[in-house]
């Protein structure tokens, strides 16, 4: 019954409503194993093409409605803050050491900003409703859960322990932690868009099953926080019809606690393992050293360049000290923004979340609706996750945050008046440039990741020529460092070394060094090639730099 009603509503919707629903519902399907990161670039391309279609439709069909939109003062300030963050990211390209990564991250920030501002314009103009966004997020959640169930079925079919192999349950996201955090960000849609109590209850059971199964410490904590806060509101407002729906979650909250206590604790060792926190603290220590040296930021996408500069001896695993394992981000979005965009970026970022929470609290106090409360605690949940993870990097996380933000702004506008004008028509050239910028960067990086994956799967020893060929094809202005912060020239150098061409190897390693001057592998191999060429004084320079970063590193000159 509810499915046919939902389909009927969708069929009677406008082009923009159907487009938004289709985009959000199919976003988890955009995924390919042909790239180093199966989801990041494909979803940015998908978002860019979607926004291009939306704006072409608006230009040719709704141009007269793009003149002036009145918004509240607070919403206006949020728009300005987001615009300034985009400008800061783009300006940072000019002083960033690693241009390719700075360009890529800036294009990502720009296109997610455009999604947010476009959606806000459409809702403010009445061309889109909050319910349309909620339907899309609800469908997004259903597709994600379906992929998660498929992963569980695969483990069961192969006679593998589901609990012990939960790392393989990641749906179409980079890892299980990101999958778990996605579920939390979709949580509000589970209750706001409830068509049937039985269906909602069943989905809630599946939802809780995955939250517990995935064993992401911060996500489990956020979920219990949400459950506790909803239980508190329910018992405080039991007479309110708007809050009554929370009783289902209160019940499942206690069921979840019983389940976790009832299970063998060894099955949930990931929840009690504190080693990942130790690693994060070590990475944060380097980050604060970076902030001290570069108070105005190192440029977007450049944290990974300077991370090892401040030493790795305080890390408690050998793979980091040997340069085998490295970090591309500090696993804390607030520190990440501070390092890359400086104190000015951090102030803007914190101000954004402060104003967003203020809006949501004001709306809840005025309306006492379940939806406004869920949006508020979802925002708090996002902030907690961002403190220990990296949702800022992932396209789908940013789009869900944008949906929450737009709904908050729209609710606030309706309650507290619209006095500040925004004129979308004047910004169209900038918006189209952001879309074009994103598409150009993505095209080159798609090619780069495709050929990188090709040569990574090859043996540099037995097939060096093919490695060199594919590596050269992958390089461009927008892509010259791989997913592990290793320059593409480093891979070419390794292949040349197997061909016994030390001079050419040295040339490529020097180029790699120019890009990543503090990378342990680059320094070690550069020192070794100088030894092979009997340039011992030069070799000692690079070995000394390496030992300053990792004093326990065992240098082998051959």
Short mmCIF file of C-alpha atoms in Angstrom, two decimals, residues 50-235:
data_model
loop_
_atom_site.label_atom_id
_atom_site.label_comp_id
_atom_site.label_asym_id
_atom_site.label_seq_id
_atom_site.Cartn_x
_atom_site.Cartn_y
_atom_site.Cartn_z
CA UNK A 50 23.55 16.33 -11.99
CA UNK A 51 24.12 19.99 -11.06
CA UNK A 52 24.88 20.85 -14.68
CA UNK A 53 21.51 19.38 -15.67
CA UNK A 54 19.71 21.23 -12.85
CA UNK A 55 21.21 24.59 -13.75
CA UNK A 56 20.62 24.17 -17.49
CA UNK A 57 16.98 23.40 -16.67
CA UNK A 58 16.75 26.48 -14.45
CA UNK A 59 18.39 28.74 -17.03
CA UNK A 60 16.14 27.67 -19.90
CA UNK A 61 12.89 26.93 -18.04
CA UNK A 62 12.87 28.95 -14.81
CA UNK A 63 15.09 31.94 -15.57
CA UNK A 64 12.46 34.47 -14.48
CA UNK A 65 12.28 32.90 -11.02
CA UNK A 66 16.03 33.31 -10.40
CA UNK A 67 15.90 37.06 -9.81
CA UNK A 68 15.65 37.68 -6.06
CA UNK A 69 15.19 35.30 -3.10
CA UNK A 70 14.60 36.63 0.40
CA UNK A 71 16.23 34.70 3.24
CA UNK A 72 16.79 35.22 6.96
CA UNK A 73 19.89 37.03 8.21
CA UNK A 74 21.29 33.86 9.76
CA UNK A 75 20.84 31.85 6.57
CA UNK A 76 22.50 34.67 4.65
CA UNK A 77 25.49 34.52 7.00
CA UNK A 78 25.74 30.73 6.51
CA UNK A 79 25.79 31.22 2.73
CA UNK A 80 28.59 33.80 3.11
CA UNK A 81 30.59 31.49 5.42
CA UNK A 82 30.36 28.58 2.96
CA UNK A 83 31.33 30.90 0.09
CA UNK A 84 34.38 32.11 2.02
CA UNK A 85 35.47 28.51 2.71
CA UNK A 86 35.35 27.79 -1.03
CA UNK A 87 37.35 30.94 -1.76
CA UNK A 88 39.94 30.03 0.90
CA UNK A 89 40.36 26.56 -0.60
CA UNK A 90 40.81 27.91 -4.14
CA UNK A 91 43.21 30.66 -3.04
CA UNK A 92 45.29 28.04 -1.19
CA UNK A 93 46.13 26.43 -4.55
CA UNK A 94 48.53 29.30 -5.20
CA UNK A 95 50.65 28.71 -2.09
CA UNK A 96 50.22 24.93 -1.72
CA UNK A 97 53.32 22.81 -2.28
CA UNK A 98 51.48 19.95 -3.98
CA UNK A 99 49.29 21.70 -6.57
CA UNK A 100 47.51 18.64 -7.95
CA UNK A 101 46.01 17.64 -4.59
CA UNK A 102 45.11 21.22 -3.73
CA UNK A 103 43.28 21.61 -7.05
CA UNK A 104 41.41 18.35 -6.51
CA UNK A 105 40.31 19.11 -2.95
CA UNK A 106 39.26 22.63 -3.96
CA UNK A 107 37.14 21.24 -6.80
CA UNK A 108 35.48 18.88 -4.30
CA UNK A 109 34.73 21.66 -1.82
CA UNK A 110 33.40 23.85 -4.64
CA UNK A 111 31.01 21.27 -6.08
CA UNK A 112 29.58 20.20 -2.70
CA UNK A 113 29.06 23.88 -1.87
CA UNK A 114 27.20 24.28 -5.15
CA UNK A 115 24.91 21.36 -4.30
CA UNK A 116 24.09 23.00 -0.97
CA UNK A 117 23.41 26.46 -2.38
CA UNK A 118 21.45 25.11 -5.36
CA UNK A 119 19.21 22.99 -3.13
CA UNK A 120 18.66 25.97 -0.82
CA UNK A 121 17.67 28.18 -3.75
CA UNK A 122 15.20 25.58 -5.04
CA UNK A 123 13.54 25.12 -1.64
CA UNK A 124 13.38 28.88 -1.09
CA UNK A 125 11.75 29.33 -4.51
CA UNK A 126 9.22 26.58 -3.80
CA UNK A 127 10.48 24.38 -6.62
CA UNK A 128 11.52 21.71 -4.11
CA UNK A 129 10.15 20.66 -0.73
CA UNK A 130 11.83 19.26 2.36
CA UNK A 131 9.77 16.10 1.93
CA UNK A 132 11.39 15.60 -1.50
CA UNK A 133 14.84 15.61 0.10
CA UNK A 134 13.70 13.28 2.88
CA UNK A 135 12.32 10.81 0.33
CA UNK A 136 15.66 10.85 -1.48
CA UNK A 137 17.65 10.27 1.72
CA UNK A 138 15.23 7.49 2.70
CA UNK A 139 15.82 5.76 -0.65
CA UNK A 140 19.57 6.35 -0.25
CA UNK A 141 19.39 4.56 3.12
CA UNK A 142 17.43 1.62 1.67
CA UNK A 143 19.96 1.11 -1.12
CA UNK A 144 22.88 1.32 1.32
CA UNK A 145 21.31 -1.20 3.68
CA UNK A 146 20.61 -3.53 0.75
CA UNK A 147 24.29 -3.49 -0.20
CA UNK A 148 25.19 -4.13 3.44
CA UNK A 149 22.85 -7.14 3.55
CA UNK A 150 24.46 -8.40 0.34
CA UNK A 151 27.91 -8.21 1.98
CA UNK A 152 26.65 -10.13 5.01
CA UNK A 153 25.13 -12.79 2.71
CA UNK A 154 28.46 -13.17 0.88
CA UNK A 155 30.30 -13.80 4.15
CA UNK A 156 27.68 -16.31 5.26
CA UNK A 157 27.75 -18.07 1.88
CA UNK A 158 31.54 -18.44 2.11
CA UNK A 159 31.30 -19.83 5.66
CA UNK A 160 33.11 -16.84 7.14
CA UNK A 161 32.38 -15.44 10.58
CA UNK A 162 30.32 -12.29 10.13
CA UNK A 163 31.59 -10.68 13.34
CA UNK A 164 35.26 -11.50 12.74
CA UNK A 165 35.09 -10.29 9.14
CA UNK A 166 32.97 -7.18 9.64
CA UNK A 167 35.68 -5.15 7.86
CA UNK A 168 34.35 -6.59 4.59
CA UNK A 169 30.87 -5.20 5.26
CA UNK A 170 31.22 -1.76 3.71
CA UNK A 171 28.43 -1.63 1.09
CA UNK A 172 29.70 0.79 -1.59
CA UNK A 173 31.81 2.91 0.74
CA UNK A 174 35.56 2.95 1.30
CA UNK A 175 35.43 1.10 4.63
CA UNK A 176 33.04 -0.14 7.31
CA UNK A 177 33.45 2.97 9.47
CA UNK A 178 32.31 5.22 6.63
CA UNK A 179 29.36 2.90 6.00
CA UNK A 180 28.41 3.10 9.67
CA UNK A 181 28.64 6.90 9.72
CA UNK A 182 26.51 7.10 6.57
CA UNK A 183 23.77 5.19 8.38
CA UNK A 184 23.86 7.68 11.27
CA UNK A 185 23.51 10.65 8.87
CA UNK A 186 20.48 9.00 7.24
CA UNK A 187 18.85 8.28 10.60
CA UNK A 188 16.54 11.30 10.59
CA UNK A 189 14.88 10.11 7.36
CA UNK A 190 13.97 6.81 9.01
CA UNK A 191 11.51 8.58 11.31
CA UNK A 192 10.61 11.72 9.36
CA UNK A 193 9.66 9.71 6.27
CA UNK A 194 7.81 6.87 7.98
CA UNK A 195 5.01 5.59 5.77
CA UNK A 196 4.25 2.51 7.79
CA UNK A 197 5.03 1.74 11.43
CA UNK A 198 5.78 -1.93 10.71
CA UNK A 199 8.18 -1.05 7.89
CA UNK A 200 9.86 1.60 10.06
CA UNK A 201 10.24 -0.91 12.89
CA UNK A 202 11.77 -3.54 10.61
CA UNK A 203 14.19 -1.01 9.12
CA UNK A 204 15.13 0.12 12.60
CA UNK A 205 16.02 -3.47 13.53
CA UNK A 206 18.21 -3.79 10.42
CA UNK A 207 19.71 -0.35 11.13
CA UNK A 208 20.68 -1.27 14.70
CA UNK A 209 21.99 -4.65 13.51
CA UNK A 210 24.50 -2.92 11.24
CA UNK A 211 25.45 -0.24 13.77
CA UNK A 212 26.43 -2.98 16.25
CA UNK A 213 27.89 -5.32 13.64
CA UNK A 214 30.22 -2.75 12.05
CA UNK A 215 31.77 -1.97 15.44
CA UNK A 216 32.75 1.60 14.67
CA UNK A 217 33.44 2.98 18.14
CA UNK A 218 32.49 6.59 17.46
CA UNK A 219 29.35 5.60 15.51
CA UNK A 220 28.18 3.25 18.30
CA UNK A 221 28.76 6.07 20.79
CA UNK A 222 26.82 8.55 18.60
CA UNK A 223 23.97 6.09 18.17
CA UNK A 224 23.64 5.56 21.92
CA UNK A 225 23.82 9.31 22.42
CA UNK A 226 20.98 9.80 19.94
CA UNK A 227 18.98 7.00 21.57
CA UNK A 228 19.51 8.46 25.04
CA UNK A 229 18.55 11.99 23.96
CA UNK A 230 15.44 10.73 22.22
CA UNK A 231 14.52 8.68 25.28
CA UNK A 232 14.97 11.77 27.44
CA UNK A 233 12.74 13.87 25.20
CA UNK A 234 10.12 11.11 25.03
CA UNK A 235 9.82 10.72 28.79
#
